[in-house]
């Protein structure tokens, strides 16, 4: 289907540099999303969905603080947002627990996001880089007072790298609170921890890595199927996996 459309997308931002390290801002904007190809036709009955375009209005405000010294740097950010989406394109339950695409009114998305990054030189050869983040999400459909499926209510994570000469240790840890799976049913995933870690040795153009994915051997889905039977077990993540790699760099 070929069509042309015109849509005004106003955006306003106000920022203030409070100090040399602290900056605060507030911004408001609007946006939209047109149905994609897979959202236009029902893949089972090949019937057109005739979906409307999404329209969103978002308010965000936050602050960023940075500090640097001779052996360390710190960067922190805090941001809050509130978004209202009209004609939101979403999967909704149908007869016999089937799912189909439809426009849904009253989708509101609010939350708080915080992040930090610290880099510290320990001694002459050891460097520590750590990043962390926290998200608090409250996404829901107002008419039904129901939580939007597929989004954790809270999540926390850290990534880091500790290096000394040719050696380096990396980690990535994530914690997800329970996730709603169905608009109209009391169906949730369990809270879960995910941990990946590895060590690396580099010599010249060669680098050898030994790592573990899903080190805690946690049961979780890497791709949740919402608003359908068996959502929490859809596409389960692999169990604990040990991997080894050898990488070399070709220079000319």
Short mmCIF file of C-alpha atoms in Angstrom, two decimals:
data_model
loop_
_atom_site.label_atom_id
_atom_site.label_comp_id
_atom_site.label_asym_id
_atom_site.label_seq_id
_atom_site.Cartn_x
_atom_site.Cartn_y
_atom_site.Cartn_z
CA UNK A 1 0.00 0.00 0.00
CA UNK A 2 1.40 3.38 -1.07
CA UNK A 3 0.33 6.51 0.75
CA UNK A 4 1.65 9.90 1.78
CA UNK A 5 1.06 11.69 5.06
CA UNK A 6 2.04 14.92 6.76
CA UNK A 7 2.49 15.13 10.51
CA UNK A 8 3.78 18.02 12.62
CA UNK A 9 6.06 16.90 15.47
CA UNK A 10 6.71 19.83 17.82
CA UNK A 11 9.56 19.55 20.33
CA UNK A 12 10.63 21.98 23.05
CA UNK A 13 13.61 21.69 25.43
CA UNK A 14 14.85 23.93 28.21
CA UNK A 15 18.28 23.29 29.78
CA UNK A 16 20.19 25.05 32.54
CA UNK A 17 23.85 24.64 33.43
CA UNK A 18 23.60 25.04 37.20
CA UNK A 19 27.32 24.48 37.83
CA UNK A 20 30.30 23.31 35.82
CA UNK A 21 29.40 19.73 36.80
CA UNK A 22 25.57 19.86 36.99
CA UNK A 23 23.10 20.30 34.14
CA UNK A 24 19.30 20.09 34.44
CA UNK A 25 16.74 19.96 31.65
CA UNK A 26 13.06 19.58 30.81
CA UNK A 27 11.56 18.76 27.44
CA UNK A 28 8.23 18.06 25.76
CA UNK A 29 7.66 16.46 22.41
CA UNK A 30 5.18 14.59 20.29
CA UNK A 31 5.62 11.71 17.90
CA UNK A 32 3.86 9.03 15.97
CA UNK A 33 4.27 5.55 14.59
CA UNK A 34 2.67 4.19 11.44
CA UNK A 35 1.70 0.51 11.21
CA UNK A 36 4.49 -1.63 9.85
CA UNK A 37 4.05 -4.36 7.26
CA UNK A 38 3.56 -7.18 9.76
CA UNK A 39 0.96 -5.10 11.62
CA UNK A 40 -1.20 -4.41 8.55
CA UNK A 41 -2.35 -7.98 7.79
CA UNK A 42 -3.42 -10.86 10.03
CA UNK A 43 -0.86 -13.62 9.25
CA UNK A 44 -3.44 -16.36 9.85
CA UNK A 45 -6.51 -15.10 8.00
CA UNK A 46 -4.72 -12.63 5.72
CA UNK A 47 -7.34 -10.04 6.58
CA UNK A 48 -6.30 -6.38 6.83
CA UNK A 49 -6.18 -4.93 10.33
CA UNK A 50 -6.90 -1.35 9.19
CA UNK A 51 -4.89 0.07 12.07
CA UNK A 52 -4.61 3.77 12.83
CA UNK A 53 -1.29 5.52 13.38
CA UNK A 54 -0.07 5.94 16.96
CA UNK A 55 0.13 9.44 18.45
CA UNK A 56 2.25 10.15 21.53
CA UNK A 57 3.01 13.12 23.78
CA UNK A 58 5.97 12.90 26.15
CA UNK A 59 7.26 15.02 29.02
CA UNK A 60 10.77 14.39 30.34
CA UNK A 61 12.91 16.09 32.94
CA UNK A 62 16.22 15.21 34.51
CA UNK A 63 19.74 16.11 35.54
CA UNK A 64 23.30 15.06 34.78
CA UNK A 65 26.33 15.43 37.05
CA UNK A 66 29.96 14.80 36.12
CA UNK A 67 33.14 15.01 38.14
CA UNK A 68 36.71 14.25 37.17
CA UNK A 69 39.96 14.05 39.09
CA UNK A 70 43.46 12.89 38.29
CA UNK A 71 42.73 9.17 38.79
CA UNK A 72 38.95 8.83 38.54
CA UNK A 73 35.84 10.14 36.78
CA UNK A 74 32.17 9.91 37.76
CA UNK A 75 29.17 10.49 35.51
CA UNK A 76 25.62 10.28 36.95
CA UNK A 77 22.25 10.87 35.27
CA UNK A 78 18.67 10.92 36.56
CA UNK A 79 15.64 11.19 34.31
CA UNK A 80 11.87 10.93 34.74
CA UNK A 81 9.32 10.63 31.95
CA UNK A 82 5.58 10.53 31.36
CA UNK A 83 4.11 9.57 28.01
CA UNK A 84 0.54 9.28 26.81
CA UNK A 85 -0.10 7.24 23.65
CA UNK A 86 -3.35 7.43 21.69
CA UNK A 87 -4.32 4.65 19.28
CA UNK A 88 -1.47 2.51 20.60
CA UNK A 89 -0.79 -0.54 18.43
CA UNK A 90 -0.74 -3.58 20.69
CA UNK A 91 -1.40 -7.30 20.81
CA UNK A 92 -4.73 -7.97 22.50
CA UNK A 93 -6.34 -11.29 23.44
CA UNK A 94 -9.08 -12.60 21.21
CA UNK A 95 -11.38 -15.65 21.18
CA UNK A 96 -9.85 -18.92 22.38
CA UNK A 97 -6.90 -16.98 23.82
CA UNK A 98 -5.68 -16.06 20.36
CA UNK A 99 -3.98 -12.72 19.82
CA UNK A 100 -4.43 -10.03 17.22
CA UNK A 101 -3.31 -6.45 16.62
CA UNK A 102 -5.58 -3.54 17.50
CA UNK A 103 -5.52 0.14 18.45
CA UNK A 104 -5.87 0.66 22.20
CA UNK A 105 -6.68 3.96 23.89
CA UNK A 106 -5.33 5.26 27.17
CA UNK A 107 -1.81 3.83 27.18
CA UNK A 108 0.28 5.80 29.66
CA UNK A 109 3.95 5.15 30.32
CA UNK A 110 5.70 6.69 33.31
CA UNK A 111 9.02 5.91 34.90
CA UNK A 112 12.31 6.95 36.43
CA UNK A 113 15.72 6.03 35.03
CA UNK A 114 19.06 6.50 36.78
CA UNK A 115 22.54 5.58 35.58
CA UNK A 116 26.14 6.05 36.64
CA UNK A 117 29.60 5.34 35.29
CA UNK A 118 32.79 5.29 37.34
CA UNK A 119 36.32 4.94 36.01
CA UNK A 120 39.17 4.61 38.51
CA UNK A 121 42.88 4.01 38.07
CA UNK A 122 44.23 1.80 40.86
CA UNK A 123 47.98 1.95 41.09
CA UNK A 124 50.00 2.09 37.88
CA UNK A 125 48.45 -0.71 35.83
CA UNK A 126 44.98 -1.51 37.20
CA UNK A 127 41.89 0.21 35.81
CA UNK A 128 38.31 -0.30 37.02
CA UNK A 129 35.33 0.73 34.86
CA UNK A 130 31.85 0.21 36.33
CA UNK A 131 28.46 1.23 34.95
CA UNK A 132 25.14 0.81 36.73
CA UNK A 133 21.51 1.59 36.03
CA UNK A 134 18.11 1.46 37.72
CA UNK A 135 14.71 1.63 36.01
CA UNK A 136 11.28 1.98 37.62
CA UNK A 137 8.50 1.50 35.08
CA UNK A 138 4.76 2.03 35.40
CA UNK A 139 3.20 1.28 32.01
CA UNK A 140 -0.54 0.61 31.94
CA UNK A 141 -3.78 0.89 30.00
CA UNK A 142 -6.02 3.34 31.84
CA UNK A 143 -9.48 2.06 30.80
CA UNK A 144 -8.70 -1.43 32.06
CA UNK A 145 -6.41 -0.47 34.96
CA UNK A 146 -4.11 -3.20 33.72
CA UNK A 147 -0.33 -3.33 33.56
CA UNK A 148 1.18 -3.31 30.08
CA UNK A 149 2.49 -6.85 29.44
CA UNK A 150 6.15 -7.38 28.68
CA UNK A 151 7.74 -4.64 30.82
CA UNK A 152 9.41 -5.28 34.21
CA UNK A 153 8.19 -3.02 36.98
CA UNK A 154 11.73 -2.53 38.27
CA UNK A 155 15.13 -3.49 36.90
CA UNK A 156 18.72 -3.02 38.06
CA UNK A 157 21.97 -3.81 36.33
CA UNK A 158 25.73 -3.36 36.40
CA UNK A 159 28.50 -3.92 33.88
CA UNK A 160 32.17 -3.66 34.60
CA UNK A 161 35.72 -4.31 33.53
CA UNK A 162 38.76 -4.73 35.78
CA UNK A 163 42.03 -4.79 33.86
CA UNK A 164 45.65 -5.17 34.83
CA UNK A 165 48.22 -5.32 32.06
CA UNK A 166 47.27 -8.11 29.64
CA UNK A 167 44.53 -9.49 31.90
CA UNK A 168 40.93 -8.31 32.12
CA UNK A 169 37.80 -9.49 33.94
CA UNK A 170 34.35 -8.50 32.67
CA UNK A 171 30.89 -8.97 34.09
CA UNK A 172 27.30 -8.11 33.27
CA UNK A 173 24.59 -8.54 35.90
CA UNK A 174 20.88 -7.78 35.50
CA UNK A 175 17.95 -8.14 37.86
CA UNK A 176 14.39 -7.93 36.55
CA UNK A 177 11.32 -7.69 38.73
CA UNK A 178 8.28 -9.73 37.78
CA UNK A 179 6.74 -9.03 34.35
CA UNK A 180 3.03 -9.07 33.52
CA UNK A 181 2.20 -11.50 30.72
CA UNK A 182 -1.52 -11.04 30.06
CA UNK A 183 -3.82 -8.02 29.90
CA UNK A 184 -6.74 -9.64 31.69
CA UNK A 185 -5.19 -12.48 33.69
CA UNK A 186 -3.09 -12.52 36.85
CA UNK A 187 -0.14 -14.08 35.05
CA UNK A 188 3.41 -12.92 35.85
CA UNK A 189 6.97 -14.09 35.40
CA UNK A 190 9.15 -14.64 38.44
CA UNK A 191 11.85 -12.08 39.35
CA UNK A 192 15.17 -13.15 37.90
CA UNK A 193 18.91 -12.52 38.01
CA UNK A 194 21.06 -12.84 34.90
CA UNK A 195 24.85 -12.96 35.06
CA UNK A 196 27.48 -13.20 32.34
CA UNK A 197 31.18 -13.06 33.12
CA UNK A 198 34.49 -13.64 31.35
CA UNK A 199 38.26 -13.30 31.66
CA UNK A 200 40.56 -12.21 28.85
CA UNK A 201 44.27 -12.43 28.16
CA UNK A 202 45.77 -10.26 25.43
CA UNK A 203 49.24 -10.62 23.97
CA UNK A 204 50.22 -8.71 20.88
CA UNK A 205 47.56 -9.17 18.20
CA UNK A 206 46.03 -12.20 19.95
CA UNK A 207 43.31 -12.26 22.61
CA UNK A 208 41.90 -15.34 24.36
CA UNK A 209 38.60 -15.17 26.26
CA UNK A 210 37.00 -17.70 28.60
CA UNK A 211 33.51 -16.90 29.81
CA UNK A 212 30.22 -18.12 31.22
CA UNK A 213 26.79 -17.08 29.97
CA UNK A 214 23.87 -17.39 32.37
CA UNK A 215 26.33 -18.18 35.15
CA UNK A 216 23.51 -18.54 37.71
CA UNK A 217 21.76 -21.11 35.48
CA UNK A 218 18.54 -19.10 35.79
CA UNK A 219 15.30 -20.05 34.05
CA UNK A 220 13.96 -17.15 32.02
CA UNK A 221 12.60 -16.31 28.60
CA UNK A 222 14.69 -14.31 26.19
CA UNK A 223 11.57 -13.33 24.24
CA UNK A 224 8.30 -13.26 26.14
CA UNK A 225 5.07 -14.14 24.34
CA UNK A 226 2.44 -11.88 25.91
CA UNK A 227 -1.34 -12.28 25.89
CA UNK A 228 -1.15 -15.94 24.95
CA UNK A 229 -0.94 -19.35 26.60
CA UNK A 230 2.47 -20.31 27.94
CA UNK A 231 4.01 -16.86 27.66
CA UNK A 232 6.53 -17.26 30.45
CA UNK A 233 8.04 -20.39 28.89
CA UNK A 234 8.22 -19.06 25.33
CA UNK A 235 11.72 -19.16 23.80
CA UNK A 236 13.57 -20.17 27.00
CA UNK A 237 17.11 -18.89 27.39
CA UNK A 238 19.93 -21.47 27.20
CA UNK A 239 21.21 -22.88 30.50
CA UNK A 240 24.65 -22.10 31.88
CA UNK A 241 27.07 -22.09 28.94
CA UNK A 242 30.88 -22.03 29.04
CA UNK A 243 32.54 -20.55 25.97
CA UNK A 244 36.08 -20.03 24.71
CA UNK A 245 37.21 -17.69 21.95
CA UNK A 246 40.46 -16.73 20.28
CA UNK A 247 40.63 -13.42 18.46
CA UNK A 248 43.47 -11.93 16.51
CA UNK A 249 43.92 -8.59 14.80
CA UNK A 250 45.31 -8.33 11.28
CA UNK A 251 47.36 -5.22 10.72
CA UNK A 252 48.67 -3.94 7.43
#
